[in-house]
Coordinates of C-alpha atoms in Angstrom, one line a residue:
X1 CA 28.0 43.7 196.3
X2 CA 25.2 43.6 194.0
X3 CA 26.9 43.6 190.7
X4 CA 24.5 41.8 188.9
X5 CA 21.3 42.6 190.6
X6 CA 21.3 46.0 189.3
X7 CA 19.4 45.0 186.0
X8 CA 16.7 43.5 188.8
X9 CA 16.5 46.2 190.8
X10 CA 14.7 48.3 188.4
X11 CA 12.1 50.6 188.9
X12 CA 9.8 52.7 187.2
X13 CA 11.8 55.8 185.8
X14 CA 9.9 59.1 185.7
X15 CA 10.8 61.1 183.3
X16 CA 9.1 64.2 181.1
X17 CA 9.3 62.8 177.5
X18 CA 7.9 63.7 174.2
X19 CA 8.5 60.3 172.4
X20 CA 10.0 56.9 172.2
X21 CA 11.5 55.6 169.2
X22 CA 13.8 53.0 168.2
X23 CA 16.4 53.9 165.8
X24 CA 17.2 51.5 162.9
X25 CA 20.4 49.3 163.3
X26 CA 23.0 50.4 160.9
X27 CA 24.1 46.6 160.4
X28 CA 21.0 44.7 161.1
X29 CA 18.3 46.9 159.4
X30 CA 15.2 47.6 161.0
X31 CA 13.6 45.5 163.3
X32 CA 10.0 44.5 162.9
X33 CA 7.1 45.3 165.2
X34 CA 5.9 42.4 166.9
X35 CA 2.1 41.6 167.1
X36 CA 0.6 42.7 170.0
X37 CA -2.2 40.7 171.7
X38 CA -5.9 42.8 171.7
X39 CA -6.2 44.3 174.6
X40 CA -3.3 43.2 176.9
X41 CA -0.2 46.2 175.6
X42 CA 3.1 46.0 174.3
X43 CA 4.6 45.2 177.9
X44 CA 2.3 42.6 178.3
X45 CA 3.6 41.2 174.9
X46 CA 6.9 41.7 175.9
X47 CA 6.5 40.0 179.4
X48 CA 4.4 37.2 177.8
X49 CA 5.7 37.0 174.1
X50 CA 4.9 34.2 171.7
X51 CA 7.5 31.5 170.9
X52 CA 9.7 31.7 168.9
X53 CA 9.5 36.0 169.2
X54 CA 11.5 36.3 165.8
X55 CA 14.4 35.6 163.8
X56 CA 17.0 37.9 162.7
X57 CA 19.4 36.9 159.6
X58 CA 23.6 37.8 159.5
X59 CA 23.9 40.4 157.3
X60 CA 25.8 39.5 154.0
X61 CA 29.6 40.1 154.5
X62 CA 29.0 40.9 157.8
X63 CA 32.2 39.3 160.7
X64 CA 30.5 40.9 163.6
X65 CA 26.6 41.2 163.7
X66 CA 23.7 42.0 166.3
X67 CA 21.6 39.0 167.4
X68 CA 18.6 41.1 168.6
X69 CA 15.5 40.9 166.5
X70 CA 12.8 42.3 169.3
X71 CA 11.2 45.8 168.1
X72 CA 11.5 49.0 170.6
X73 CA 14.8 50.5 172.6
X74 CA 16.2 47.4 173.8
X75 CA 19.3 47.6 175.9
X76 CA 21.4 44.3 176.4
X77 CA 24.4 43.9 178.4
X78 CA 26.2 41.2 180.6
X79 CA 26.0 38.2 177.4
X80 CA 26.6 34.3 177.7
X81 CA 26.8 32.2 174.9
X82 CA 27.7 28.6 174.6
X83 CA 28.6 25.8 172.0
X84 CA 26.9 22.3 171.6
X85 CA 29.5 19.8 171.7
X86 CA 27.7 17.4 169.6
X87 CA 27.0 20.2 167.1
X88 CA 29.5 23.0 166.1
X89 CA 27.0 25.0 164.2
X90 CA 24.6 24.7 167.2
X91 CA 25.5 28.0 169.3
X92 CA 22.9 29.5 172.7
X93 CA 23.3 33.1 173.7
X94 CA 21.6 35.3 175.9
X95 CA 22.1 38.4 177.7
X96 CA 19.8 41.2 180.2
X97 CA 17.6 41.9 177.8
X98 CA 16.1 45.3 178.8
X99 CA 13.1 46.6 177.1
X100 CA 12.1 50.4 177.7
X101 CA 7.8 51.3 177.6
X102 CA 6.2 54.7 178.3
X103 CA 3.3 54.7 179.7
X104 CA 0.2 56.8 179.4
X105 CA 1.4 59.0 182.1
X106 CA 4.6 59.6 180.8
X107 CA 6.5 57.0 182.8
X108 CA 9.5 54.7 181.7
X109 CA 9.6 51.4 182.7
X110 CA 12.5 49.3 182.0
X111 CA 11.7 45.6 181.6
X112 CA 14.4 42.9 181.7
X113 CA 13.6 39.1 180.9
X114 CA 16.7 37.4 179.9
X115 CA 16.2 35.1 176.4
X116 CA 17.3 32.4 174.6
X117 CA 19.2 33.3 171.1
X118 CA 19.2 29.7 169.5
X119 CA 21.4 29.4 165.8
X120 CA 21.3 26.0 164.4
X121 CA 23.2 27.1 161.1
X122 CA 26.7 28.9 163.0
X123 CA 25.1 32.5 163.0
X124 CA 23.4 32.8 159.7
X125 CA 19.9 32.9 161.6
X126 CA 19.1 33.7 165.3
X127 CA 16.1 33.1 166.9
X128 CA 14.7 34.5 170.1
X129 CA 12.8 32.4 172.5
X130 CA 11.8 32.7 175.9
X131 CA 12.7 31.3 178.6
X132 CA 9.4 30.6 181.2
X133 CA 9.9 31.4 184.3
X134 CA 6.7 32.0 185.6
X135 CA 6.1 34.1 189.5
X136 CA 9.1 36.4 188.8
X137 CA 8.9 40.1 187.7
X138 CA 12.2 39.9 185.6
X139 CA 15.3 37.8 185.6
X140 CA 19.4 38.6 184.6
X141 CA 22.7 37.6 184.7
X142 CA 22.1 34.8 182.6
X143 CA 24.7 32.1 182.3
X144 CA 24.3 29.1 179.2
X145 CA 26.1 25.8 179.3
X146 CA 25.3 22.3 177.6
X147 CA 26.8 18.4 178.9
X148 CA 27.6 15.9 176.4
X149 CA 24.3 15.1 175.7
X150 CA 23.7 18.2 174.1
X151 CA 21.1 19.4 176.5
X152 CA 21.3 23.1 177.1
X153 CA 21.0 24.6 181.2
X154 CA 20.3 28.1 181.4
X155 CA 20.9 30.3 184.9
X156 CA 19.9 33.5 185.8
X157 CA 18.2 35.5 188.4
X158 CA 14.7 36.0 189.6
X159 CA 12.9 38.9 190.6
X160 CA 9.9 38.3 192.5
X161 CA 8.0 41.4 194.0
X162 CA 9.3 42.8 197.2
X163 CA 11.5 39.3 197.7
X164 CA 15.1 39.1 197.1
X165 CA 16.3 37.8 193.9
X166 CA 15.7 34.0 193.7
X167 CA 18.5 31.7 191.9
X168 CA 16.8 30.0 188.9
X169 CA 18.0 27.2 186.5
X170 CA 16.3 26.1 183.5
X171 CA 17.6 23.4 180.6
X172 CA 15.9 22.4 177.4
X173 CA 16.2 19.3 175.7
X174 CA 15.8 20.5 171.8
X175 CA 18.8 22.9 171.3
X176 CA 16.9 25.9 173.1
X177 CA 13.7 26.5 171.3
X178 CA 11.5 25.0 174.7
X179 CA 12.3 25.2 178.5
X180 CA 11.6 23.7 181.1
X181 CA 11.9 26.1 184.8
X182 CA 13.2 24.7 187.7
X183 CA 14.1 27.0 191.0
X184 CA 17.6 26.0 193.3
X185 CA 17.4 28.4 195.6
X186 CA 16.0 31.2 197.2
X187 CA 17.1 34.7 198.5
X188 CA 13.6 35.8 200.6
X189 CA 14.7 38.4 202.9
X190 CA 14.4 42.5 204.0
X191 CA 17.1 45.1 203.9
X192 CA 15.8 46.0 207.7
X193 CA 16.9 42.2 208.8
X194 CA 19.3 39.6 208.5
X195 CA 19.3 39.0 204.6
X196 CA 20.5 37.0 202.0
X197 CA 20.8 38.1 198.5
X198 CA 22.1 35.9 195.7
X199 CA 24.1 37.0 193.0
X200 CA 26.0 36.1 189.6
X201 CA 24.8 32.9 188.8
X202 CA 27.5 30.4 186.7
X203 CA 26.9 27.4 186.0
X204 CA 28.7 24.2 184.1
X205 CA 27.4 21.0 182.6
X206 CA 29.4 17.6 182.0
X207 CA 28.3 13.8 181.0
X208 CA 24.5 13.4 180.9
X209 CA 22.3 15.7 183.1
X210 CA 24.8 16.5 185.4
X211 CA 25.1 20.4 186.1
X212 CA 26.9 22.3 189.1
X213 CA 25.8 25.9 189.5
X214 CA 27.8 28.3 191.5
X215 CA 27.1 31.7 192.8
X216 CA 27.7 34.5 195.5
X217 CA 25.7 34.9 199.1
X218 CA 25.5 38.2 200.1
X219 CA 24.2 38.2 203.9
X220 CA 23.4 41.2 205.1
X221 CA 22.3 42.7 208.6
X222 CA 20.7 45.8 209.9
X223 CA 21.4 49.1 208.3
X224 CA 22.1 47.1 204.6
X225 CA 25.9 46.5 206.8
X226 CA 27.4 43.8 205.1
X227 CA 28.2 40.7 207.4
X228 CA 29.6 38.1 204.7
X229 CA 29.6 36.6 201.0
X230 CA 30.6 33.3 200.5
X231 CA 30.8 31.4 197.5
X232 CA 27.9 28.9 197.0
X233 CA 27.5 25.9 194.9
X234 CA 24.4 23.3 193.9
X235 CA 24.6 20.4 192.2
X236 CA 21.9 18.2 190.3
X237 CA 22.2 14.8 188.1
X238 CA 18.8 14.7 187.0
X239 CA 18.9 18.1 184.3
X240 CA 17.9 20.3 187.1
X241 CA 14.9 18.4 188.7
X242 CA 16.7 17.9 192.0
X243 CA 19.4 19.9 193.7
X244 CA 21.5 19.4 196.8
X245 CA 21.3 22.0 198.8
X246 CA 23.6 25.2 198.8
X247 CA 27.2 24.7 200.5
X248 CA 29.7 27.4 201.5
X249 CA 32.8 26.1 199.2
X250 CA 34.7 29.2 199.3
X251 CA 36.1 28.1 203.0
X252 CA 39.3 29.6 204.8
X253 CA 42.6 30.8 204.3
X254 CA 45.6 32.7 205.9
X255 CA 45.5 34.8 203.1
X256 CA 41.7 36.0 203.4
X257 CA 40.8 39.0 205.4
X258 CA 37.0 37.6 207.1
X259 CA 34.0 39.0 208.0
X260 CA 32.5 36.5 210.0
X261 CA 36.1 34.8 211.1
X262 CA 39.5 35.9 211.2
X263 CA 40.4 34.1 207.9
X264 CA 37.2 33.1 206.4
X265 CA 37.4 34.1 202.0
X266 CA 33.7 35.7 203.1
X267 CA 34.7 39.0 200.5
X268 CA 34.2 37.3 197.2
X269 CA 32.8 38.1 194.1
X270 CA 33.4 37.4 190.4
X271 CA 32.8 33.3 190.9
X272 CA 33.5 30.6 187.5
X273 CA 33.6 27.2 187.0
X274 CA 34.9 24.5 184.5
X275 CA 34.7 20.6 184.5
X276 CA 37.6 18.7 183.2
X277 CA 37.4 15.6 180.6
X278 CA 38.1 13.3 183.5
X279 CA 35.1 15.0 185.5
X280 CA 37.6 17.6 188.0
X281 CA 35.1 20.6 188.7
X282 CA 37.5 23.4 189.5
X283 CA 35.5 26.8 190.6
X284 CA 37.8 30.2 190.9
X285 CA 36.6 33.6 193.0
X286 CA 37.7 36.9 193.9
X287 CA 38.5 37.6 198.0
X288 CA 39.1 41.7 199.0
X289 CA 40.2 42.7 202.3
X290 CA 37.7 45.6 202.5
X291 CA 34.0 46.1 200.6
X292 CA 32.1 49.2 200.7
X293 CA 29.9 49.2 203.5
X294 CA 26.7 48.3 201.3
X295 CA 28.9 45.6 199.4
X296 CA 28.9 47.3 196.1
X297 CA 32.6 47.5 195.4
X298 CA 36.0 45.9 196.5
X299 CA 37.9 49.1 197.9
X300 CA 40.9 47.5 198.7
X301 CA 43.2 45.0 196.1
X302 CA 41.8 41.5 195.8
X303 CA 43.2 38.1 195.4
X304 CA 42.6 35.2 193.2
X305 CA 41.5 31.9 194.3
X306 CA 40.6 28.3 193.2
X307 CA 39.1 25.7 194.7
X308 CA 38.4 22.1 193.8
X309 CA 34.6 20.6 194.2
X310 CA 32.7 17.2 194.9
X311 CA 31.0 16.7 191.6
X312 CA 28.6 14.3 193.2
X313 CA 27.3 16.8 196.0
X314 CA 29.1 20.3 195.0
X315 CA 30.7 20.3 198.1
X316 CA 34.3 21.9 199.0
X317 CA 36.4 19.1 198.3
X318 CA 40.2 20.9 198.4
X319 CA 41.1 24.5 198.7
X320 CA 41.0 27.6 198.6
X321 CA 44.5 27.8 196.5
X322 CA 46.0 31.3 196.0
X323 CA 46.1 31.8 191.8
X324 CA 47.6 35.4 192.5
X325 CA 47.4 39.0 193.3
X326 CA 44.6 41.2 191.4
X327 CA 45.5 44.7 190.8
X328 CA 42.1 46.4 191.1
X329 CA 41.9 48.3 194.7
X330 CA 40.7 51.7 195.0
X331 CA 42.5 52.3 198.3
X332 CA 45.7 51.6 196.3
X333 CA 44.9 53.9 193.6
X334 CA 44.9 50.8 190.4
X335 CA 41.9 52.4 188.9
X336 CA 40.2 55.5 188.6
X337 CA 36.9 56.2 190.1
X338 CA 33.2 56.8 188.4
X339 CA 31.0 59.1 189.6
X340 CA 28.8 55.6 191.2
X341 CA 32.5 55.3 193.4
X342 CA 33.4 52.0 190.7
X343 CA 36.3 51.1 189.4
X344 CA 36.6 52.6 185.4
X345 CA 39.0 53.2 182.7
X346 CA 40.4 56.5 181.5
X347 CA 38.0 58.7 179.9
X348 CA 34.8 56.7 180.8
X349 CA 31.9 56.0 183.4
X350 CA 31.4 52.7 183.0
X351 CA 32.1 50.0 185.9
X352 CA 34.2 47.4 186.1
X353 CA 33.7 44.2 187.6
X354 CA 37.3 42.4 187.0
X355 CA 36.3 38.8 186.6
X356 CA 37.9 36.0 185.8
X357 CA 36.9 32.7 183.9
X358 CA 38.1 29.7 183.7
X359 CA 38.5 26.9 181.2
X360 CA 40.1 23.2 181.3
X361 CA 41.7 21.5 178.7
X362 CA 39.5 19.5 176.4
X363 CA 43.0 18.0 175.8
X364 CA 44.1 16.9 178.5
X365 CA 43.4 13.2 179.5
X366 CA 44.2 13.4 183.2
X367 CA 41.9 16.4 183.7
X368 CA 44.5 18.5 185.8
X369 CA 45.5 21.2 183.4
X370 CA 43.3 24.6 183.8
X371 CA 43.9 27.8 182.7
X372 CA 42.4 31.1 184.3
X373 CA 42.8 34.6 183.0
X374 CA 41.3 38.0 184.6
X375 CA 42.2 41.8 184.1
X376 CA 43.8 44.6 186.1
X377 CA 45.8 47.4 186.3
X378 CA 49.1 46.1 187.1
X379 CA 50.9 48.0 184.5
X380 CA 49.4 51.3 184.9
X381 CA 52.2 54.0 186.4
X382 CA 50.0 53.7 190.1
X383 CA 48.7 55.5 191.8
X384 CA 46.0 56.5 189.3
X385 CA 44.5 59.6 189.7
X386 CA 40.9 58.9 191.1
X387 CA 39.7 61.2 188.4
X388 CA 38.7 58.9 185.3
X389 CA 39.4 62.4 182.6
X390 CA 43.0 62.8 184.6
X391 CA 43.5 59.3 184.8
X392 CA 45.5 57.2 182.1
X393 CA 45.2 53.2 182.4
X394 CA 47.0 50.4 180.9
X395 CA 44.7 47.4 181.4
X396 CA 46.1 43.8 180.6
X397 CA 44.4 40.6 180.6
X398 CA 46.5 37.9 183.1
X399 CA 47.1 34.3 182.5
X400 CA 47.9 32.0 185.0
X401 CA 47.8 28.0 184.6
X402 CA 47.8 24.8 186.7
X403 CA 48.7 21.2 186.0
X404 CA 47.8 19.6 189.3
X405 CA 44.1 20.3 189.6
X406 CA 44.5 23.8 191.1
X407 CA 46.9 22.7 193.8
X408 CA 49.2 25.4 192.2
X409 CA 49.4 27.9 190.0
X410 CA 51.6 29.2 187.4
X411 CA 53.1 33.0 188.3
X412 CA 50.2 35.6 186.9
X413 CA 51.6 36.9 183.5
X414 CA 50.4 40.0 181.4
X415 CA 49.2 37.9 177.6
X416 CA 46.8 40.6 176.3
X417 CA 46.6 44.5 176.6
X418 CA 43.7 46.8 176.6
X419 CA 45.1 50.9 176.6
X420 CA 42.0 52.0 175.8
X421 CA 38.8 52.4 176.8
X422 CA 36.1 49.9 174.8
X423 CA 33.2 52.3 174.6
X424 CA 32.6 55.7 173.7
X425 CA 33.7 58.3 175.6
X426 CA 32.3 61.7 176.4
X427 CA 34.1 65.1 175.7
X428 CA 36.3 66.0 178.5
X429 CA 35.3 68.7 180.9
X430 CA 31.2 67.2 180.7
X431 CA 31.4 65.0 184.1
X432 CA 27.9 65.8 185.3
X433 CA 25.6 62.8 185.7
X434 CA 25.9 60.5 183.5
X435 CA 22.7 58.3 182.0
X436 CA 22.4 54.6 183.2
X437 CA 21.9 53.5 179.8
X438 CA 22.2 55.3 176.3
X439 CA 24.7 57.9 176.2
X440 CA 24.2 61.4 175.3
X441 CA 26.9 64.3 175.7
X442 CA 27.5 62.6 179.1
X443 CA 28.7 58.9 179.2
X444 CA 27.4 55.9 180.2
X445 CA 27.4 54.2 183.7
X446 CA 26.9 50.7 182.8
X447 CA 27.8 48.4 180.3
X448 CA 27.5 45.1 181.6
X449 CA 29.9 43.0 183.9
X450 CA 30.8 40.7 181.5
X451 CA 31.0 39.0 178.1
X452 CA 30.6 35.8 176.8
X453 CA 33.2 33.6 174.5
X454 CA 33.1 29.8 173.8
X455 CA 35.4 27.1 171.5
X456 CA 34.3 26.2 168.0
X457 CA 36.6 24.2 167.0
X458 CA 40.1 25.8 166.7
X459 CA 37.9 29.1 166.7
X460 CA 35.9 31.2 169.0
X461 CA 33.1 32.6 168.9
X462 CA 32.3 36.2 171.3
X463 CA 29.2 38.4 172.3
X464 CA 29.4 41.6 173.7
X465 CA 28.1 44.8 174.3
X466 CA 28.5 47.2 171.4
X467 CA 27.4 50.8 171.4
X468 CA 27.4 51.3 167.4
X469 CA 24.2 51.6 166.9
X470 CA 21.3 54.4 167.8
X471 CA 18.4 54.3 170.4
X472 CA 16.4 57.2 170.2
X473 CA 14.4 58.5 173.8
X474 CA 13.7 62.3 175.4
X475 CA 13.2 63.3 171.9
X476 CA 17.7 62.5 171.2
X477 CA 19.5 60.1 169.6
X478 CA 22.6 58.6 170.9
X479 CA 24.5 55.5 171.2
X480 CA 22.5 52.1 172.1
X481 CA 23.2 48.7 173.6
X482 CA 22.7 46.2 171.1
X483 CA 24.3 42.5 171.7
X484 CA 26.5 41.5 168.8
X485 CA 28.6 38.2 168.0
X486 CA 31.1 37.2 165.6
X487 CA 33.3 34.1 165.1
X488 CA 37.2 34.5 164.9
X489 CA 40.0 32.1 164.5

């Protein structure tokens, strides 16, 4: 499917330019120019930074604010962020950071290290940090959780020259200003032979040490044919010095179309995971009856599943449980189609990835009650034109609940709409081909899969994607890809 991997798979972009600039942010001010070493080059700094990189400040007044304080066109999508439980003003977040160089030749390269945004004061100051992991050419798809401790895992992905993406977990033991890099698994393999190539790392953290990381296995054989994608899990209860090794825990079901067996949930994506107070680790994925032959999309509908894990060895311990039916297939017209053959919204490029997440109730004493809430298109008048400018969607965010530990699950139940689009949108009649990353008169083709949110208290507090602000490259201006947060009740 490689969803995620797409901010790994870079490459050098060639491209006739007469300058690269980056535009001052409208809320956050100008960003200063960090020191570069003698003799080694801005990427260099930017592969190798100092730490901390910088600090950036909430602007006065401001409820929603961008987080990024590193100088040049930086493009971030596809945010985490987490809370310290022993700390409400203690907040990590993180995101693909993307950073764009030209070289003497006129090249772009896109770089993309994942860092550590670390507030000790509830937002008022952010720092950047990085986050070591040394061998690997750029990581993504970061995911941030802390245990009770207060000790702070972060998981991502790991680019490694011509290897397959690696899955990589760090943690840090003084809120997120230092790191420590520990590797769980590893996704060596060729697109000419049997592969297997990890993706969309989550992870969740409970007690002291104790972490469970989940993510997807795409197996591929000859010809880049897909052949499965399980759902994976690790587990470690020493910070991440040890792990068990991977286990298949998204098993079988009548209700799963397989690859590799009649009823095998092999056609999963879009994996989370929560931990209950009483210590319940409760893990939720998509299953599709039909992928695109190279795994990049779900053509047909796809169901929602749960299933319960050992917390000792991240094993399969019950499941999978039907949650409910996702409206999201192209074959059954739910969404209109981008010009990369993706599920979008009306008026718009950008793909979706329709993931769920998953929460339990800090609450709850007998750890059984979960809630679980995803997006489709159930209330759009179907089918959809396939045409995203003839198209008009009705997106709603679903809820669906269980108090027995996932056994079962409450009917799926509209609790949120979305009827428009979240980005901008391009003038109608412009379809062309769109740019991957700042938008022009065209529109822009990704956005990130996902966002991050996390509990402060009775509030919330949300990162995200926003497009407000300028990036400046080919001599143009248009709209950029800054990460922003803010904190709502």
């Amino acid at each position: 499917m490689r969803r995620g991997l797409t901010v790994l798979a870079f490459a050098t972009v060639v491209a006739s330019i007469g300058s690269l600039t980056a535009a001052a942010s409208p809320v956050g001010g100008p960003k200063a120019t960090p020191a570069v070493a003698p003799g080694v080059g801005a990427a260099a700094t930017y592969k190798n930074p100092p730490n901390p990189i910088c600090s950036i400040p909430r602007p006065a007044g401001a409820t929603d604010y961008p987080i990024d304080c590193e100088a040049g066109v930086g493009i971030h999508n596809e945010e985490s962020i987490a809370v310290d439980p022993t700390d409400p003003a203690h907040w990590v977040a993180s995101a693909n950071d993307y950073q764009l160089k030209v070289s003497n030749g006129g090249q772009i390269s896109a770089y993309v290290y994942s860092r550590a945004k670390v507030t000790f004061d509830a937002g008022a100051t952010w720092t950047t940090h990085p986050v070591p992991f040394k061998g690997y050419t750029g990581t993504g798809d970061p995911s941030i959780a802390f245990d009770d401790a207060g000790n702070v895992y972060f998981a991502t992905l790991g680019a490694a020259g011509d290897n397959l993406p690696d899955v990589l977990v760090a943690h840090s033991t003084d809120g997120g200003n230092h790191w420590t890099q520990v590797r769980t698994a590893s996704g060596k393999g060729s697109f000419f032979s049997v592969s297997v190539f990890p993706d969309h790392p989550v992870l969740t953290a409970w007690g002291d040490g104790n972490v469970i990381v989940t993510w997807i296995r795409y197996v591929f054989g000859p010809h880049v044919i897909i052949r499965s994608a399980p759902m994976v899990a690790q587990a470690s209860h020493d910070g991440g010095a040890t792990w068990t090794a991977p286990a298949n825990i998204s098993g079988s079901d009548p209700t799963c179309v397989g690859l590799t067996s009649a009823n095998a949930c092999d056609q999963t994506w879009g994996n989370a995971i929560a931990v209950s107070p009483s210590g319940e680790v409760l893990a939720t994925f998509y299953d599709t009856y039909e992928y695109t032959p190279d795994g990049a999309t779900n053509l047909g509908r796809t169901k929602h599943y749960s299933v319960m894990l050992d917390p000792t060895t991240g094993t399969l311990a019950d499941g999978p449980n039907l949650i409910g039916q996702a409206y999201d297939g192209i074959n059954e017209g739910d969404f209109p189609v981008s010009v990369d053959g993706r599920q979008t919204l009306q008026d718009s490029e950008f793909r979706l990835l329709m993931q769920g997440n998953i929460t339990a109730d800090p609450t709850d004493a007998t750890g059984n009650h979960f809630a679980v809430v995803w997006f489709d298109d159930r209330n759009a008048a179907a089918p959809v034109p396939a045409d995203p400018y003839a198209a008009v969607t009705n997106s709603d965010v679903i809820v669906s609940q269980t108090w027995d530990g996932g056994a079962t699950w409450s009917a799926p139940a509209a609790n949120l709409g979305w009827r428009r689009p979240c980005s901008p949108i391009r003038p109608r009649g412009t379809r062309g081909s769109p740019r991957r990353w700042i938008r022009t008169s065209r529109a822009t083709r990704f956005i990130g899969d996902y966002s991050g949110i996390a509990a402060v208290g009775s509030d919330v507090v949300v990162s995200w994607t926003d497009l407000r602000d300028q990036a400046c490259l080919f001599g143009g201006c248009a709209a950029g890809q800054g990460q922003y947060v803010a904190r709502m009740p």
